[in-house]
Coordinates of C-alpha atoms in Angstrom, one line a residue:
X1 CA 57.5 43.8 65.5
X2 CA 58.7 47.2 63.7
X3 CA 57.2 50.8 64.3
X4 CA 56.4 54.1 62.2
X5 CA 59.7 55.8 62.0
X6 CA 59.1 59.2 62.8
X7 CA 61.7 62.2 62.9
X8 CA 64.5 62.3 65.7
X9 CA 65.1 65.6 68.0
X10 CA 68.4 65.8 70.4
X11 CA 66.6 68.0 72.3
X12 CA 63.5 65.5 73.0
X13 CA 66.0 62.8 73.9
X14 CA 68.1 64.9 75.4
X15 CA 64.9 65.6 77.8
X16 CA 65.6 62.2 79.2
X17 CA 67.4 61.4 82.7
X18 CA 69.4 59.0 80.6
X19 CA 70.6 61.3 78.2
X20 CA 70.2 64.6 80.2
X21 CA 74.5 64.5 80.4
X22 CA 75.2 64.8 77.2
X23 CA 77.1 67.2 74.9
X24 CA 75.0 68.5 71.9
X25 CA 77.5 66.3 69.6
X26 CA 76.3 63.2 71.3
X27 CA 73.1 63.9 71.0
X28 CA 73.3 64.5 67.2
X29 CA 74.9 61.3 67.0
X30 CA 72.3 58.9 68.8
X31 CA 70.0 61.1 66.8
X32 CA 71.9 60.2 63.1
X33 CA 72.5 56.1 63.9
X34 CA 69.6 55.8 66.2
X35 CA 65.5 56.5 65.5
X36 CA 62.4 57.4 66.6
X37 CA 59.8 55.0 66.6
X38 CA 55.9 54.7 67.3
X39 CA 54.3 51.5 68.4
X40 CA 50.8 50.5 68.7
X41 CA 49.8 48.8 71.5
X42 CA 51.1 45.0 70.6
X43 CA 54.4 43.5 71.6
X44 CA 57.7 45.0 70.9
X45 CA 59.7 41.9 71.3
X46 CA 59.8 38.6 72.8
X47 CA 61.8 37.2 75.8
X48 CA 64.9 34.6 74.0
X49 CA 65.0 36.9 70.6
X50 CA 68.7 37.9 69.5
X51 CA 68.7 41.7 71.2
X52 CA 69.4 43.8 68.6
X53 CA 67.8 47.0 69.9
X54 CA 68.4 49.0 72.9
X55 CA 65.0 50.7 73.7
X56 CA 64.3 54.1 75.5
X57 CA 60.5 55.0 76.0
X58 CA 59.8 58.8 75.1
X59 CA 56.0 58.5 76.0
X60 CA 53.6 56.0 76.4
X61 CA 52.9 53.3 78.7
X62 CA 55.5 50.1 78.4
X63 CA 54.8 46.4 80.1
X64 CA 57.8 43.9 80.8
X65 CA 57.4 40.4 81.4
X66 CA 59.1 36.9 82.1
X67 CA 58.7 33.8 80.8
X68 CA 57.8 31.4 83.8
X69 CA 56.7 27.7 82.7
X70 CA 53.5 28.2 80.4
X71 CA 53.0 31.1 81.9
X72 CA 54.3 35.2 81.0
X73 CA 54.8 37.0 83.9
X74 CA 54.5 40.6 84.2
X75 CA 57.6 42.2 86.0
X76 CA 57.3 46.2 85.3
X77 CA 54.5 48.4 84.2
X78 CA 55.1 52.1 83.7
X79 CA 54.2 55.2 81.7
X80 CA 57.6 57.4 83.2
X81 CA 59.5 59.1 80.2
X82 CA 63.0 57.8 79.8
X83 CA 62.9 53.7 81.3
X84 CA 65.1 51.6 79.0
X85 CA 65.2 47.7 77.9
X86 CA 66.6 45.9 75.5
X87 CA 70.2 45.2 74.8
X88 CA 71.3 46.5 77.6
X89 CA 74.4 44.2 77.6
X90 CA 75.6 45.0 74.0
X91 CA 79.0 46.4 75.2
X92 CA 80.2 42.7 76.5
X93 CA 80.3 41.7 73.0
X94 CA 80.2 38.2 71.9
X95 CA 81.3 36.6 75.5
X96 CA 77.5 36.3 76.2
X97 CA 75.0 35.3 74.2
X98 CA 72.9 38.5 73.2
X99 CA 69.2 38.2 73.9
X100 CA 66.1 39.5 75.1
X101 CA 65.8 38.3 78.7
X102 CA 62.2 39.5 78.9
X103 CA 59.2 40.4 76.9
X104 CA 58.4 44.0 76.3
X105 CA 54.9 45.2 74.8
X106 CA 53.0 48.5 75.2
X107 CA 49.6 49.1 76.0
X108 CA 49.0 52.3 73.7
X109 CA 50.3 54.1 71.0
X110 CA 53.8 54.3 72.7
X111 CA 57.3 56.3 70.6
X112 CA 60.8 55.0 71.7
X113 CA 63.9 56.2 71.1
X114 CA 65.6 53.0 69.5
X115 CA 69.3 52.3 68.8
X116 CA 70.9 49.5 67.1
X117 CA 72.6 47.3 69.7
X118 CA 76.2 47.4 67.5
X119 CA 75.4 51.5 67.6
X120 CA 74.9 51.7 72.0
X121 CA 78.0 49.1 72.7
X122 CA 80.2 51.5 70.8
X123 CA 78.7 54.6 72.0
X124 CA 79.4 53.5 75.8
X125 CA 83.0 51.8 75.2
X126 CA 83.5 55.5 73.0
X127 CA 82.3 57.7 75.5
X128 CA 82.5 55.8 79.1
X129 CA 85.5 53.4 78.9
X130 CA 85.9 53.5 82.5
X131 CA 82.3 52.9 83.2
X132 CA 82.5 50.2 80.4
X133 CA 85.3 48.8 82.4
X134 CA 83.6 48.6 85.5
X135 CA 80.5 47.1 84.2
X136 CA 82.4 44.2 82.7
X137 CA 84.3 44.0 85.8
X138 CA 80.7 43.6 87.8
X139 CA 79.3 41.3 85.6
X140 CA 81.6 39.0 85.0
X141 CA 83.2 39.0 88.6
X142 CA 79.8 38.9 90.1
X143 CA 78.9 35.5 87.5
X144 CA 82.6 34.0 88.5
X145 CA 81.5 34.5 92.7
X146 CA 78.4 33.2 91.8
X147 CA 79.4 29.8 90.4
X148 CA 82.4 29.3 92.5
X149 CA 80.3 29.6 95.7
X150 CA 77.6 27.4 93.9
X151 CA 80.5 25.1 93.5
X152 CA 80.8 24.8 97.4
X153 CA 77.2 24.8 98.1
X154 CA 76.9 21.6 96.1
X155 CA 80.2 20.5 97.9
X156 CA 78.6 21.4 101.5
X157 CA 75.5 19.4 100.4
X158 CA 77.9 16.4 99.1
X159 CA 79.6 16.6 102.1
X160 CA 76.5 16.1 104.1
X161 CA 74.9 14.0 102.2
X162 CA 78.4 11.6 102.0
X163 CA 78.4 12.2 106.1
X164 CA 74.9 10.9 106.1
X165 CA 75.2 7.8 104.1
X166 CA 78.2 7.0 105.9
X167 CA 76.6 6.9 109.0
X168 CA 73.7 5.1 107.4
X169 CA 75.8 2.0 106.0
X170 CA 77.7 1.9 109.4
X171 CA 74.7 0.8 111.3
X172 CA 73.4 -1.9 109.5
X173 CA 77.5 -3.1 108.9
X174 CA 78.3 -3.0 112.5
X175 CA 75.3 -4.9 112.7
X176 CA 76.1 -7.3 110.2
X177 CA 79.7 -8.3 111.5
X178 CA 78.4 -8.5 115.1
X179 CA 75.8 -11.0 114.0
X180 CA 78.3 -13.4 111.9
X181 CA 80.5 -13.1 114.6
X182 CA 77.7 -14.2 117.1
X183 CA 76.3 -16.8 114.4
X184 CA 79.8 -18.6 114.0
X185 CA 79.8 -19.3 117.9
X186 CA 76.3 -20.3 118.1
X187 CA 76.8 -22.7 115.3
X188 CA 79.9 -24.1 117.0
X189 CA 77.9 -24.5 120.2
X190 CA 75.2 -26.2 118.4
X191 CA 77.6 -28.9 116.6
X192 CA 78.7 -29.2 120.2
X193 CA 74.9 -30.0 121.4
X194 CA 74.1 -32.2 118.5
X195 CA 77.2 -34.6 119.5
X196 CA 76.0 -34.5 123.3
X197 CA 72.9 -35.6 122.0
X198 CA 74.3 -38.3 119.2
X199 CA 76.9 -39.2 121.4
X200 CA 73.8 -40.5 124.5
X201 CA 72.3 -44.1 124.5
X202 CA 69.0 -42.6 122.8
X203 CA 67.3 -44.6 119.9
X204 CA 67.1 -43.3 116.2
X205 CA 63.5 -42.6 116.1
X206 CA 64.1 -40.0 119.3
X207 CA 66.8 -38.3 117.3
X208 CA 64.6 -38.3 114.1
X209 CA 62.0 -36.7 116.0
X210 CA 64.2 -34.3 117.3
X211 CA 65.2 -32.9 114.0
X212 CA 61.8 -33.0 112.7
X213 CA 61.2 -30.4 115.5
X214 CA 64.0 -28.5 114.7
X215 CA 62.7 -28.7 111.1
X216 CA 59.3 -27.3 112.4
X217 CA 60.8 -24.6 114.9
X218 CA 62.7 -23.4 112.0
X219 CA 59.7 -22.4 109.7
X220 CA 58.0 -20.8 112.9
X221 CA 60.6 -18.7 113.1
X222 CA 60.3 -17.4 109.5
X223 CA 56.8 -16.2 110.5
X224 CA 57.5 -14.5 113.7
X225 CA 54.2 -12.3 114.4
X226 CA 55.0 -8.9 116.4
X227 CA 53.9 -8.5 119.6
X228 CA 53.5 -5.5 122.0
X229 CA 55.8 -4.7 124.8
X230 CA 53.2 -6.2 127.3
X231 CA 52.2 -9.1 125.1
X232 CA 56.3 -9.8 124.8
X233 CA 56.6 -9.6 128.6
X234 CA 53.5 -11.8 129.7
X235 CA 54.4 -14.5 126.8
X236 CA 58.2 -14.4 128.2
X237 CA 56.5 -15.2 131.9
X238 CA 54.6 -17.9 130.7
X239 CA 57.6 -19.5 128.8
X240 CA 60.0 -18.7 132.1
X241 CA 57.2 -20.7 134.2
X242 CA 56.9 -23.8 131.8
X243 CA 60.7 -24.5 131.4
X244 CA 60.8 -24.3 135.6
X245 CA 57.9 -26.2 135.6
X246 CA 59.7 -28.9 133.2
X247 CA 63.2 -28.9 135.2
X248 CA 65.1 -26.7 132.5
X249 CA 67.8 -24.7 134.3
X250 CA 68.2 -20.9 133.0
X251 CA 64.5 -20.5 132.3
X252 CA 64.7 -17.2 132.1
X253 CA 67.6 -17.1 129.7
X254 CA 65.9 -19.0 127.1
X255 CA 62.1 -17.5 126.8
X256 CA 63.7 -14.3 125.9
X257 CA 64.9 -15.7 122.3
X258 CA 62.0 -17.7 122.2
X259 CA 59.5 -14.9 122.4
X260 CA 61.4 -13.0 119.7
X261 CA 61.1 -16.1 117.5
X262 CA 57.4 -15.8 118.2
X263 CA 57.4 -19.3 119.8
X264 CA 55.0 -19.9 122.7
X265 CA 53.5 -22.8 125.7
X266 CA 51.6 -24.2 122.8
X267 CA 54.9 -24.9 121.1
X268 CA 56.8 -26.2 124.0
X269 CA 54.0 -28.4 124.3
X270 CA 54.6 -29.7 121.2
X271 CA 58.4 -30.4 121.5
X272 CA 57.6 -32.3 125.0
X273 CA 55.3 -34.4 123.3
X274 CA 57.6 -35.1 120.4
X275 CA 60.8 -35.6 122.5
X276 CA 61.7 -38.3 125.3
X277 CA 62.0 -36.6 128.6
X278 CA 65.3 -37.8 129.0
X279 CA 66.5 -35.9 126.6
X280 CA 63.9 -32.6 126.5
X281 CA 67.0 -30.2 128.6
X282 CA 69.5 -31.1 125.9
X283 CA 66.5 -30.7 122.9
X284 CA 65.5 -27.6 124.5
X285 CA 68.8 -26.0 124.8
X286 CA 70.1 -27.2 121.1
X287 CA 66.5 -26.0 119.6
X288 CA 67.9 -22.2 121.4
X289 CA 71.1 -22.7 119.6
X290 CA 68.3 -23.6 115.8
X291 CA 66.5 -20.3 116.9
X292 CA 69.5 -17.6 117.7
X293 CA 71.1 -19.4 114.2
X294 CA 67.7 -18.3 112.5
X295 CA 67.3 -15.3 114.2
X296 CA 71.1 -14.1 113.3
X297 CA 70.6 -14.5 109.7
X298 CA 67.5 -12.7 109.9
X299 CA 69.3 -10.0 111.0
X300 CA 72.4 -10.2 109.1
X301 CA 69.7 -10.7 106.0
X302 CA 68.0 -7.3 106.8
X303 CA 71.8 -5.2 107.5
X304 CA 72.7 -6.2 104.1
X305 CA 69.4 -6.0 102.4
X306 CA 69.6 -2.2 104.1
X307 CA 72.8 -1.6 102.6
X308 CA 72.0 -2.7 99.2
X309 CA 68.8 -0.2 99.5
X310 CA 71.2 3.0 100.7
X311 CA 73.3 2.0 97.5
X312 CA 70.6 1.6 95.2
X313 CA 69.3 5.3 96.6
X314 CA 73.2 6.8 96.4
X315 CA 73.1 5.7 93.0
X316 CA 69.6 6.9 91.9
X317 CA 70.4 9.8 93.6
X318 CA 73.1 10.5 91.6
X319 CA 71.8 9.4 88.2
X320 CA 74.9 7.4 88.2
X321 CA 75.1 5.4 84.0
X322 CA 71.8 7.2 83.4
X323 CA 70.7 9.3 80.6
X324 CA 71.1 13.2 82.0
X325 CA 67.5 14.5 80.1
X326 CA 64.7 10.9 80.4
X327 CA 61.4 10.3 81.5
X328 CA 61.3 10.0 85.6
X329 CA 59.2 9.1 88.2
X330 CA 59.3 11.9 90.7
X331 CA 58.5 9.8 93.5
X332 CA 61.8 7.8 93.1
X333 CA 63.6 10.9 92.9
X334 CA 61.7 11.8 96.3
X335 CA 62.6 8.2 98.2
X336 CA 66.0 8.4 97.1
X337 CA 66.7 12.0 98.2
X338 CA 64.6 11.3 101.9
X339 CA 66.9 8.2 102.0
X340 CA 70.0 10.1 101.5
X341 CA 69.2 13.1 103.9
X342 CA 67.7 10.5 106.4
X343 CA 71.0 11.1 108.6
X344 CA 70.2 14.7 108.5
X345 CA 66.3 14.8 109.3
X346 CA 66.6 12.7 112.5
X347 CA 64.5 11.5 114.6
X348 CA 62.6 14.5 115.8
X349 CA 61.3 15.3 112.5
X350 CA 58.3 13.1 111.3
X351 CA 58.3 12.8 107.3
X352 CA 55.1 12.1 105.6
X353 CA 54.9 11.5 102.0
X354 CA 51.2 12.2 100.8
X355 CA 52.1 11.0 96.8
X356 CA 49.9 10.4 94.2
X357 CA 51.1 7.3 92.7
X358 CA 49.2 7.5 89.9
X359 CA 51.1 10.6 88.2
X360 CA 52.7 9.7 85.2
X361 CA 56.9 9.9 84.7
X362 CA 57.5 13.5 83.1
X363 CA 60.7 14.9 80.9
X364 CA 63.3 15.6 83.8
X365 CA 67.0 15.8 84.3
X366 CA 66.8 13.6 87.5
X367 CA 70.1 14.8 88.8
X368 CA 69.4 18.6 88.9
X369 CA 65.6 17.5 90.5
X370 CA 67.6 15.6 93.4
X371 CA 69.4 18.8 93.8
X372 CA 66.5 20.9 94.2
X373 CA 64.7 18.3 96.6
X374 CA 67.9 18.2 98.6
X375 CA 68.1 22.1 99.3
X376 CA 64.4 22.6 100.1
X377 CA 64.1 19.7 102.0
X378 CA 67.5 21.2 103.8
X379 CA 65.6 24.8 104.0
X380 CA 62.8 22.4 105.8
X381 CA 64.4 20.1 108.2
X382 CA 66.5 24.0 109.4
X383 CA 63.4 25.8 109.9
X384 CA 61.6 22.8 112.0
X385 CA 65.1 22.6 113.9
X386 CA 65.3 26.4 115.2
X387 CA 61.8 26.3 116.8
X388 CA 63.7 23.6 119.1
X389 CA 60.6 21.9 119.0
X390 CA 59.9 18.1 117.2
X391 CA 58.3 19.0 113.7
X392 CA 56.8 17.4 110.7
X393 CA 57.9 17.6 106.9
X394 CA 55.2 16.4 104.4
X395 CA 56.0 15.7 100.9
X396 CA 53.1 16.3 98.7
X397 CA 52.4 15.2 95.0
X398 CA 49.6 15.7 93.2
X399 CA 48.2 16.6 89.6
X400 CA 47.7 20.6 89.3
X401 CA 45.7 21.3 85.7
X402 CA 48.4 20.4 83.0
X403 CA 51.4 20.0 85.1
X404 CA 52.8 18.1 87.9
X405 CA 52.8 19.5 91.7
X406 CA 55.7 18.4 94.3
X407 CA 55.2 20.2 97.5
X408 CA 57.6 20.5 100.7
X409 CA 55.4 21.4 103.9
X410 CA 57.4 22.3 106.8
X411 CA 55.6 23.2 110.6
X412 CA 58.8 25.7 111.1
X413 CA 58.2 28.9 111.8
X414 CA 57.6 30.1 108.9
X415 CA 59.3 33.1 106.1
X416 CA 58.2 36.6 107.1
X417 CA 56.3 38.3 104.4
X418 CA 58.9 41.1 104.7
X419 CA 61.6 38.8 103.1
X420 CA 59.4 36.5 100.8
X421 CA 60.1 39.1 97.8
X422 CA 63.9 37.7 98.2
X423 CA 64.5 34.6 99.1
X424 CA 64.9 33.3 95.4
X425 CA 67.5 36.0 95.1
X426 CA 71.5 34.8 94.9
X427 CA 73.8 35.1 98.1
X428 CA 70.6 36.0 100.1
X429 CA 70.3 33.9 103.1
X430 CA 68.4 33.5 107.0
X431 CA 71.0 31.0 108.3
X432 CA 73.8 31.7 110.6
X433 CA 76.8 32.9 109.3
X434 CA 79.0 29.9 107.6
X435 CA 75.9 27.9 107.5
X436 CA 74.4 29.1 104.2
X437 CA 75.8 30.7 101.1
X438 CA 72.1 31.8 99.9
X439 CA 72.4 30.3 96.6
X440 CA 70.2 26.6 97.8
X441 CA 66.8 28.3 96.6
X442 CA 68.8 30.4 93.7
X443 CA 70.1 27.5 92.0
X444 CA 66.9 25.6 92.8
X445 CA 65.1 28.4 90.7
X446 CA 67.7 27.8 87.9
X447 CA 66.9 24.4 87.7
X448 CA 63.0 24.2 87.9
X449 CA 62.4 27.2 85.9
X450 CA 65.0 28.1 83.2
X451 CA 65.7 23.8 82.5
X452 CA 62.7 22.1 83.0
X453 CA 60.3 25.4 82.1
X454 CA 58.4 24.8 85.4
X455 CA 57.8 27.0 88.2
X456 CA 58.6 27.6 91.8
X457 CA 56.6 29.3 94.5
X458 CA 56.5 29.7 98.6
X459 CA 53.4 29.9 100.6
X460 CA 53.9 30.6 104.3
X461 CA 52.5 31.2 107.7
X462 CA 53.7 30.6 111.4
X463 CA 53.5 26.9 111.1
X464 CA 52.9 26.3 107.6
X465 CA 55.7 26.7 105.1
X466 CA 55.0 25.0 101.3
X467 CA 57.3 25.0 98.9
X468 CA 55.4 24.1 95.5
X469 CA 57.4 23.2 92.5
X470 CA 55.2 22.9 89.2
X471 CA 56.5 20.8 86.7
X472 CA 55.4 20.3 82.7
X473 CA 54.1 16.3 81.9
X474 CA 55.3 17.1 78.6
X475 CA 59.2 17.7 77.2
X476 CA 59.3 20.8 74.9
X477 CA 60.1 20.7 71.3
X478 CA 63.7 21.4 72.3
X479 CA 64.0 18.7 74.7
X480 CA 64.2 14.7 73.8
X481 CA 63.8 12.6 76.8
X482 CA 65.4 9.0 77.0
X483 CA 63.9 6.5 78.6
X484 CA 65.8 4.8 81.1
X485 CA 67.5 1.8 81.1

């Protein structure tokens, strides 16, 4: 949008705190390349346009705002002679990209004091090299510390999440060796049994019994029901007193394993029916050896269908062979980051997940959304863990008007209201020293807003912490999701 040009006094701008240092010579040449110009009230110019204007208000009343998802945000509203905006980074040239970043408009008939950008970065590297010079120096040292200390915050989160999964994967592999190793010597025992039992003067009919019982005891054990600690222990009694009863030595061995197998009286019953009672000790003791067998591979079955579940989340986690920009479901995103940070929650924190299964996949770069689920859920799981207390983390889905609402509850103790204002800010952090680089909820802003046009927000109150992330259902025009493979 362009203004009435209207005539250009030094001394007027020179009435301004920004140009209140200058010679007379200075002024005269702002005046000569620069201009004068009235607005009506309307937009200036729009956040993302190439900044070709550096803007100083004269009088009038001037409104800046930021793009935030749908939404324009107002960040400054003033009427005070002199405030500035525009292209206020001309003098670093061409090694950043020169735009608007933020929307200016005026409320009345407002005059600015407008210079071309080309005009103000040669003006400052003209008049204030030095300051020019330190400037750079700030901007571009400040941007380097910046992403090299976001580099090590996504190495400290790799690094936890890699000590995590490790210790995730060990626990179901331990349990997985020590179970083959038990199986093989259970198996061995039971070839043993079954030439004991060959090996006697018993007729075929008793031995084909036999094995239809261990066909029979088999598929029971496949449908194990769970029982309660006391149901467990009285079933175990009742199974200790039958095999007394029935002259099996170590009774009390053997009910154990059979209780876990969810085998009962009723059952024993059965087996004394089926078998000769010359040979119910030897059919009782190889029918343990049939049960441990089945119960082993149970467990060596659910170790390694574990593992495979912590290797499908590392690698939907990581978006490993998948398109970087595709349609997602969030709530796989969600599973697979809980998964991977399950190490790191522990035991005294209770995770709920209230989802909504029933949202639709939206444009997302998956990746980047693990990223910001892994620091707030981080931020979460500290906050519960400095109260000292056992704490609760809800993860919250739900449709919000046009876009799509993932929201991290935490019963911590809460971000004081003091602070609130800051928290999104870089290198600003509440955690010890050496804990926290302050750029989790930074870069998390980066992501949600600036990539996936979304927003990001904090409620809070002793005991009730939500983070809220609002996601678009729908890719912008510059965005072309892929679906996955």
């Amino acid at each position: 949008m362009s203004g009435q040009v209207m005539p250009c006094s030094p001394q007027e701008i020179g009435s301004l705190f920004l140009f209140e240092k200058l010679t007379p010579e200075q002024l005269g040449r702002l005046c000569s390349e620069g201009r004068v110009e009235r607005f009506e009230a309307g937009p200036v110019y729009t956040e993302g346009e190439p900044a070709t204007c550096f803007f100083v208000m004269i009088e009038g009343t001037v409104v800046l705002s930021r793009r935030v998802g749908g939404d324009d945000v107002e960040v400054t509203r003033t009427s005070q002679p002199g405030v500035y905006a525009g292209a206020m980074q001309a003098y670093l040239g061409d090694r950043v990209r020169q735009l608007y970043n933020n929307s200016m408009r005026v409320t009345e008939p407002t005059r600015f004091f407008v210079l071309p950008a080309d005009t103000f970065a040669a003006v400052m590297q003209e008049w204030f090299p030095m300051a020019v010079h330190l400037l750079e120096g700030l901007f571009f040292g400040s941007k380097s510390t910046q992403q090299a200390i976001g580099q090590r915050e996504r190495l400290l989160a790799l690094g936890s999440l890699s000590a995590g999964l490790t210790h995730e994967l060990n626990n179901p592999a331990a349990a997985a060796v020590r179970a083959t190793a038990t199986l093989r010597e259970r198996v061995a025992k039971m070839r043993h049994k079954l030439g004991v039992i060959s090996a006697g003067p018993y007729p075929r009919e008793a031995l084909a019994n036999l094995i239809e019982v261990q066909e029979r005891t088999a598929e029971l054990v496949a449908k194990a029901p769970t029982l309660s600690p006391l149901e467990a222990a009285d079933r175990e009694d009742a199974l200790t007193d039958w095999l007394d009863d029935h002259g099996i030595p170590d009774g009390w061995r053997l009910a154990p394993t059979f209780v876990q197998a969810g085998l009962d009286v009723d059952w024993l019953d059965q087996v004394a029916a089926d078998v000769d009672p010359e040979i119910l000790p030897g059919a009782i003791g190889w029918l343990n050896y049939t049960v441990e067998t089945e119960l082993l591979m149970d467990e060596i079955e659910d170790s390694t269908t574990r593992i495979s579940h912590l290797v499908d989340a590392a690698k939907q986690y990581s978006q490993l062979d998948r398109a970087p920009y595709q349609n997602a479901d969030v709530h796989e995103l969600l599973d697979s980051t809980l998964l991977m940070l399950s190490g790191k929650i522990g035991s005294r924190i209770e995770v709920v997940k209230d989802y909504d299964r029933t949202l639709p996949k939206i444009p997302a770069y998956p990746a980047e959304l693990n990223q910001v689920w892994t620091n707030l859920i981080d931020n979460a799981v500290h906050a519960i863990n400095s109260t000292g207390a056992e704490g609760t983390l809800t993860v919250r889905t739900a449709l919000d008007h046009d876009r799509l609402l993932v929201e991290f509850r935490d019963t911590g103790p809460g971000v004081p209201q003091e602070i609130r204002g800051r928290i999104f800010d870089p290198f600003f952090t509440t955690k010890p020293v050496g804990e926290g680089t302050g750029l989790g909820l930074d870069i998390s802003w980066r992501i949600v807003v600036n990539k996936h046009h979304g927003t990001l927000q904090v409620e809070s109150e002793p005991g009730d912490t939500r983070f809220q992330v609002l996601l678009p259902l729908t890719a912008t025009d510059d965005d072309t999701p892929e679906e996955p493979a």
